[in-house]
PDB file of C-alpha atoms in Angstrom:
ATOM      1  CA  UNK A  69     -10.311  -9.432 -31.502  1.00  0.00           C
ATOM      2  CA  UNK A  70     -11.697  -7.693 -34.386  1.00  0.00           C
ATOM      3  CA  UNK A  71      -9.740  -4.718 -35.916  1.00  0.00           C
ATOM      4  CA  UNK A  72     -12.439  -2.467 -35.131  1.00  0.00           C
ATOM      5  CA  UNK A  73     -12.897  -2.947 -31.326  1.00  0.00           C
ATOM      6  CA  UNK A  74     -11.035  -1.063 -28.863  1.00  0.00           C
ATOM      7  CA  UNK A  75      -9.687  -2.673 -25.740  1.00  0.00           C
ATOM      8  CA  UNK A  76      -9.477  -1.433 -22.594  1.00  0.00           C
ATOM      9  CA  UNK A  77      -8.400  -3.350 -19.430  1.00  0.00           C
ATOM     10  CA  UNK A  78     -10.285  -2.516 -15.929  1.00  0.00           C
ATOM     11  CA  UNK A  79      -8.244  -2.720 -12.689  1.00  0.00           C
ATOM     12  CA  UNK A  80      -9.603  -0.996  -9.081  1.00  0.00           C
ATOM     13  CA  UNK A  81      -7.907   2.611  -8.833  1.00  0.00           C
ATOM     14  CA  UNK A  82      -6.647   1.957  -5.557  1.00  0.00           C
ATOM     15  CA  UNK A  83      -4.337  -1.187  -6.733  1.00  0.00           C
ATOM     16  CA  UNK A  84      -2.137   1.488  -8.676  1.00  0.00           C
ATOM     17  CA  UNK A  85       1.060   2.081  -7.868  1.00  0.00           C
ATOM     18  CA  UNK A  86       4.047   3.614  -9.916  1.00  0.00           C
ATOM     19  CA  UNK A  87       5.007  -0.272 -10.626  1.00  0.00           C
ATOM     20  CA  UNK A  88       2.317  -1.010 -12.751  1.00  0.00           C
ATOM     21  CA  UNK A  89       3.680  -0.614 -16.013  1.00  0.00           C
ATOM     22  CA  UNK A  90       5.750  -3.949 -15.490  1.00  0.00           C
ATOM     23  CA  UNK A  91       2.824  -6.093 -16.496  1.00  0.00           C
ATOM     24  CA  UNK A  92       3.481  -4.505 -19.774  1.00  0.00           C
ATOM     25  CA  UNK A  93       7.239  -4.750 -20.041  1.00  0.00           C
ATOM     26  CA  UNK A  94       7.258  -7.889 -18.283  1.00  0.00           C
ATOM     27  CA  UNK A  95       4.506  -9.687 -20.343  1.00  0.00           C
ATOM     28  CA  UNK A  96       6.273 -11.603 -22.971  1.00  0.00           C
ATOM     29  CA  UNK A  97       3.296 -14.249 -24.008  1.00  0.00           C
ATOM     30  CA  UNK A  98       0.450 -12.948 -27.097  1.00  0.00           C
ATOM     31  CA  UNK A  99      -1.832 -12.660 -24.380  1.00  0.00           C
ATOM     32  CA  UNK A 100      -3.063  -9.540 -22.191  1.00  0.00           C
ATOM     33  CA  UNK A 101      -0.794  -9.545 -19.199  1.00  0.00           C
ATOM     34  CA  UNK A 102      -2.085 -10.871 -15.813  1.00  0.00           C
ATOM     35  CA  UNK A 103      -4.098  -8.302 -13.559  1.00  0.00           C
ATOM     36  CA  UNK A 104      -4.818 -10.569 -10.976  1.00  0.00           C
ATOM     37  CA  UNK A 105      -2.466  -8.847  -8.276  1.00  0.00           C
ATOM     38  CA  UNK A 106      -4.059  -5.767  -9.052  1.00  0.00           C
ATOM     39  CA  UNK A 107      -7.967  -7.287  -7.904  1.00  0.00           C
ATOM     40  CA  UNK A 108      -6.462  -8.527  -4.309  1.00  0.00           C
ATOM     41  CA  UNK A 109      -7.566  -6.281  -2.043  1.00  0.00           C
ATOM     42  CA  UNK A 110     -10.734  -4.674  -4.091  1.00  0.00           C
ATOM     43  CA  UNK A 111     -13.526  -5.270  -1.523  1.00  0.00           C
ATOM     44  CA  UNK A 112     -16.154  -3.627  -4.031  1.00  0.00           C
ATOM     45  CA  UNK A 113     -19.256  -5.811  -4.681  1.00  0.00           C
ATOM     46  CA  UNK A 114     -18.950  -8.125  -7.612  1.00  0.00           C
ATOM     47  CA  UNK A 115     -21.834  -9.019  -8.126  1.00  0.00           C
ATOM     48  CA  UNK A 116     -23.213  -5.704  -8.635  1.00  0.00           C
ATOM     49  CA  UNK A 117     -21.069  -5.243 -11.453  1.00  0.00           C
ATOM     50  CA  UNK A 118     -21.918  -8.253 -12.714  1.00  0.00           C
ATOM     51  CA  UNK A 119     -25.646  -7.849 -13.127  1.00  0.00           C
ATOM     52  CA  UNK A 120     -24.834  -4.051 -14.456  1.00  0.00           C
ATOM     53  CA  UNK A 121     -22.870  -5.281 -17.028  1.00  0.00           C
ATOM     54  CA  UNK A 122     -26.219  -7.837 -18.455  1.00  0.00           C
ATOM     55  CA  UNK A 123     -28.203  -4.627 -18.367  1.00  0.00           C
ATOM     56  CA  UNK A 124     -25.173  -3.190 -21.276  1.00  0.00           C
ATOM     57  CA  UNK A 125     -24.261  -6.221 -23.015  1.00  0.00           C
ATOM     58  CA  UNK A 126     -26.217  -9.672 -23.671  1.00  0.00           C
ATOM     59  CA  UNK A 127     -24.639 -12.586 -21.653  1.00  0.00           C
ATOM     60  CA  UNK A 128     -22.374 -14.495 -24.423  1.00  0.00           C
ATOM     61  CA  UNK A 129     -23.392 -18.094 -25.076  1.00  0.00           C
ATOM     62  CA  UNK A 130     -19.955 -19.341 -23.486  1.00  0.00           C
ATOM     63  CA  UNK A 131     -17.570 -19.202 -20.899  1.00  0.00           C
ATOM     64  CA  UNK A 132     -18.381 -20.876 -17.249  1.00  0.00           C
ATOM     65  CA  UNK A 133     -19.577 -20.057 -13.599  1.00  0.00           C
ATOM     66  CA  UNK A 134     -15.911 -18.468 -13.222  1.00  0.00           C
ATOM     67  CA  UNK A 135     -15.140 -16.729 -16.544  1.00  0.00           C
ATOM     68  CA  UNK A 136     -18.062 -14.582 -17.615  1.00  0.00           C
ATOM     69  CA  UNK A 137     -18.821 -13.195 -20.973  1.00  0.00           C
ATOM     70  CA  UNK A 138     -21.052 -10.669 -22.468  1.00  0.00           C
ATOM     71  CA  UNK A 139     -21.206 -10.354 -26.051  1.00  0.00           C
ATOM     72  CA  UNK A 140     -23.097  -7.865 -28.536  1.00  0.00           C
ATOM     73  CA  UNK A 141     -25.261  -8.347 -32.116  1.00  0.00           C
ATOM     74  CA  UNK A 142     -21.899  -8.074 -34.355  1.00  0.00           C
ATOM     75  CA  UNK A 143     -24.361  -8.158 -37.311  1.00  0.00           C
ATOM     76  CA  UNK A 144     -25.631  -4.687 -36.067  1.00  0.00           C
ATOM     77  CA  UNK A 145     -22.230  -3.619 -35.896  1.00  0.00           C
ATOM     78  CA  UNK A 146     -22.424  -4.189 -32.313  1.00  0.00           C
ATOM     79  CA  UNK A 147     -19.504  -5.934 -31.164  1.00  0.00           C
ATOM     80  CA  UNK A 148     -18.662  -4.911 -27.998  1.00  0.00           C
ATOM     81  CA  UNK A 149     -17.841  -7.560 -25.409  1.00  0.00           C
ATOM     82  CA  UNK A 150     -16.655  -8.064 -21.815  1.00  0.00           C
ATOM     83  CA  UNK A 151     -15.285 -10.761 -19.605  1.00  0.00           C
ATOM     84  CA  UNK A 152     -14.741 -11.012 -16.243  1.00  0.00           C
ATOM     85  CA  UNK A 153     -12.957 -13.786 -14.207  1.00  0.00           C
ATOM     86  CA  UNK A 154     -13.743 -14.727 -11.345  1.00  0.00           C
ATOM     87  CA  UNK A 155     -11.110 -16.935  -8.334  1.00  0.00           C
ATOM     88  CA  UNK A 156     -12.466 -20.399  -7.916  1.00  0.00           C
ATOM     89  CA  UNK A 157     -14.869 -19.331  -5.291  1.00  0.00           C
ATOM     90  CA  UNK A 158     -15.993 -16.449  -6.916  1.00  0.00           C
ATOM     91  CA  UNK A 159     -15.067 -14.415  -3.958  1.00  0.00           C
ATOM     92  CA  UNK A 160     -12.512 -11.978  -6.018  1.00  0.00           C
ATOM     93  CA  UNK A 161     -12.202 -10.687  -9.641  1.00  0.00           C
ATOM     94  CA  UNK A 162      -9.053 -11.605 -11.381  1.00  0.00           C
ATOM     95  CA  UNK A 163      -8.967  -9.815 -14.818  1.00  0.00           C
ATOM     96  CA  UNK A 164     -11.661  -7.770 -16.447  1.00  0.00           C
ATOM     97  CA  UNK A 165     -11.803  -6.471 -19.778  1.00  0.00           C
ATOM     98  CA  UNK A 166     -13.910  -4.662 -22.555  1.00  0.00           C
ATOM     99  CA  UNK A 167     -13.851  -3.898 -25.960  1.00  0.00           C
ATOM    100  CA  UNK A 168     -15.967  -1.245 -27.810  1.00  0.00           C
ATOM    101  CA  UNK A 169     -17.056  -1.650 -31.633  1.00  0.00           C
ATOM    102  CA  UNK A 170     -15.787   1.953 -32.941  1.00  0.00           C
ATOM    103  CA  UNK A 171     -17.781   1.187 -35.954  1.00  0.00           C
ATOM    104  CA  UNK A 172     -21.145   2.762 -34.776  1.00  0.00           C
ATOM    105  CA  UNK A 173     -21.550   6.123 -32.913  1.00  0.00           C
ATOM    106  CA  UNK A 174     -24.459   4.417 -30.828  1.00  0.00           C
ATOM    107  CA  UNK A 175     -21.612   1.651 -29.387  1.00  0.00           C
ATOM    108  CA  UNK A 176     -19.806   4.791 -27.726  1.00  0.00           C
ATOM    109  CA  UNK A 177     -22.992   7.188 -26.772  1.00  0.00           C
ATOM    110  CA  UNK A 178     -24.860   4.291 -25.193  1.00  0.00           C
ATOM    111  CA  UNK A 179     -22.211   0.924 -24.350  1.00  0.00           C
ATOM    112  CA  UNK A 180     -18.889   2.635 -23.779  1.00  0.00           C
ATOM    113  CA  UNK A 181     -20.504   5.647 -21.293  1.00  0.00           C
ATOM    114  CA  UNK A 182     -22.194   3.139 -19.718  1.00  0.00           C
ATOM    115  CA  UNK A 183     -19.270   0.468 -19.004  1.00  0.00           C
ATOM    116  CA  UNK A 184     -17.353   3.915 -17.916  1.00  0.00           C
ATOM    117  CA  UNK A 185     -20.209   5.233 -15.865  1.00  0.00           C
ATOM    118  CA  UNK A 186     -20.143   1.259 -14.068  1.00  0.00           C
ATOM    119  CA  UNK A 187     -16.062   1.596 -13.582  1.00  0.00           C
ATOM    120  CA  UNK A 188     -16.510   5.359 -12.081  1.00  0.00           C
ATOM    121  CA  UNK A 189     -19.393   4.274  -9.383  1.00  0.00           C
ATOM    122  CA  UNK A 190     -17.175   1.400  -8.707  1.00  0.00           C
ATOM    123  CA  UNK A 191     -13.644   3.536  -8.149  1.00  0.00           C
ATOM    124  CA  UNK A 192     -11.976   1.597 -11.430  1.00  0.00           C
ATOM    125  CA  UNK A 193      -9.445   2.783 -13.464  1.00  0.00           C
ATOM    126  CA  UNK A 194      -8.818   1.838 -17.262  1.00  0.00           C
ATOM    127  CA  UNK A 195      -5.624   0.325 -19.020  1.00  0.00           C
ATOM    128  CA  UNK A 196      -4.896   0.281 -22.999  1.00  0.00           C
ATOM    129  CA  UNK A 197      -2.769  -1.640 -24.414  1.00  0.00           C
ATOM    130  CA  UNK A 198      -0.042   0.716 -24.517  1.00  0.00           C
ATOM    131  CA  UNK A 199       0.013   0.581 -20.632  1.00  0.00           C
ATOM    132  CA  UNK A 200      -1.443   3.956 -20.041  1.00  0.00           C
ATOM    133  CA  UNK A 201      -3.485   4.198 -17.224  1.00  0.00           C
ATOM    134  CA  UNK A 202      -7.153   6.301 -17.951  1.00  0.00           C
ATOM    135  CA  UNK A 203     -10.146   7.838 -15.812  1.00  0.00           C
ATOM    136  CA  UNK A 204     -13.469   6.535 -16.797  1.00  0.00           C
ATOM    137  CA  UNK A 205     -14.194   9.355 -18.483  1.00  0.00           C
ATOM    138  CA  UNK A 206     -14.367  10.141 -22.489  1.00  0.00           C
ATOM    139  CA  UNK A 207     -12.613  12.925 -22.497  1.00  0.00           C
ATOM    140  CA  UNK A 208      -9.752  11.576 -20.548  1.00  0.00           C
ATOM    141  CA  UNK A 209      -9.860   8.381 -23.480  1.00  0.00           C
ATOM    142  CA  UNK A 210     -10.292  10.112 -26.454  1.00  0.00           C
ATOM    143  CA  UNK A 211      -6.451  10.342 -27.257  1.00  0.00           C
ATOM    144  CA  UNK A 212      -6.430   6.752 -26.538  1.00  0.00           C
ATOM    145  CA  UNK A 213      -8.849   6.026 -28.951  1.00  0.00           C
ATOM    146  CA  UNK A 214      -7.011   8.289 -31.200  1.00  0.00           C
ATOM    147  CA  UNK A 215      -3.647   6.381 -31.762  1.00  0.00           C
ATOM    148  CA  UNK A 216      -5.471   2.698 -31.095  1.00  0.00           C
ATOM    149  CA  UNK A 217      -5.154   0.244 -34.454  1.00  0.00           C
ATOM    150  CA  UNK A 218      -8.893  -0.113 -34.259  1.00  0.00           C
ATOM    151  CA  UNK A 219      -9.292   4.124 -34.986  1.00  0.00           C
ATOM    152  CA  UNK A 220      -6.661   4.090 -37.164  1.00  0.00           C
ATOM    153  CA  UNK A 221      -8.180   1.289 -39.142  1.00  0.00           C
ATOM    154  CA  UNK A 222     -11.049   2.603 -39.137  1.00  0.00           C
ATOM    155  CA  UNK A 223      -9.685   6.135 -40.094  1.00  0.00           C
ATOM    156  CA  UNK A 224      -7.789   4.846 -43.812  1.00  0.00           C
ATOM    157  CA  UNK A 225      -7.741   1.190 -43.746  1.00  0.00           C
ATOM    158  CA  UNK A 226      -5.795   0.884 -46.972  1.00  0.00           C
ATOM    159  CA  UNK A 227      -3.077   3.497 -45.020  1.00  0.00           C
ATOM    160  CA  UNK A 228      -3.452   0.834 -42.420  1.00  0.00           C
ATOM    161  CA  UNK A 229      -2.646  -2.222 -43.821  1.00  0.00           C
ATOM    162  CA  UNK A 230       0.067  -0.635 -46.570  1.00  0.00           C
ATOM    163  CA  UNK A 231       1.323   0.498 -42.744  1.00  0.00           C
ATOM    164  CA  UNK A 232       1.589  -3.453 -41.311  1.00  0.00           C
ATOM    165  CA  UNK A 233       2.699  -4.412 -44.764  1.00  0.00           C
ATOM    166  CA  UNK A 234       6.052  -1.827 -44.944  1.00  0.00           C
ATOM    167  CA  UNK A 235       6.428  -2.437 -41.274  1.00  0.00           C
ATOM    168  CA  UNK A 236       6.575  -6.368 -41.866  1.00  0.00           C
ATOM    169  CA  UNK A 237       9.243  -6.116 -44.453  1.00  0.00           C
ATOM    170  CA  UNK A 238      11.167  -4.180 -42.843  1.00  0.00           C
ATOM    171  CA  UNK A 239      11.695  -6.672 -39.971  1.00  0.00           C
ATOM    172  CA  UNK A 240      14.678  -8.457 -40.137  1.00  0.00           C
ATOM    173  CA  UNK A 241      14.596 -12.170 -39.372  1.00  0.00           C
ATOM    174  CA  UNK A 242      16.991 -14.776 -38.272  1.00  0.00           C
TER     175      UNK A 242
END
């Protein structure tokens, strides 16, 4: 993940429940936690969202029949991507995610309304990666987007990294 993408994590709004902050708490690996549990019982149609998502973002050149990918021109300062998982029958989503390039006004005008327009026809909710959960709306994100690492890079990247570096010496180790 580049420093200037911001990530957002898509789950169906009617899989919340006051519980769903555990993922977070409970995910001890360097990985997004799983949302699989959360996709169980979303009935919406998949492949709708599927085919939406190639009219915002070019297909990537990897991934499989099961774990789809959509990637944009990062030499245009276009690098917002998706993926989407899929169960081994492709019956059932089990994790989809986005990140937006906050490098280019144009990557939140034209990609990031339109992934949020896709989530709010499809009654999907949005997680960052401090476990809040969001509408798919901008205003409702924009405080997100405020106090992300990609913003704040973006904002004073020298205050940024003199930020990681104080914070890493101040860790103590064993």
């Amino acid at each position: 993940m580049a420093i200037w993408q911001y990530l957002l994590i898509v789950v169906p709004e009617n899989s919340i429940n006051d519980n769903y902050e555990c993922i977070f708490k409970n995910n001890k690996s360097d990985f997004l936690p799983d949302t699989d549990s959360f996709w169980k019982n979303f009935d919406g149609n998949i492949s709708s969202i599927i085919s939406e998502l190639d009219n915002i973002i070019p297909k990537a050149g990897w991934g499989d029949e099961t774990c789809l990918n959509w990637k944009g021109n990062e030499k245009k300062e276009e690098d917002n991507d998706a993926c989407i998982c899929l169960n081994d029958d492709k019956t059932k989503i089990e994790e989809f995610h986005f990140r937006i390039d906050l490098r280019k006004a144009s990557n939140i005008t034209n990609v990031f309304q339109s992934i949020l327009s896709l989530c709010e026809k499809n009654n999907l909710l949005l997680m960052d990666l401090k476990g809040n959960i969001l509408k798919p709306i901008i205003e409702t994100l924009i405080e997100s987007i405020k106090v992300s690492n990609a913003y704040t890079f973006l904002s004073d990247p020298v205050k940024y990294l003199e930020n990681l570096s104080k914070n890493s010496s101040d860790e103590t180790r064993t």
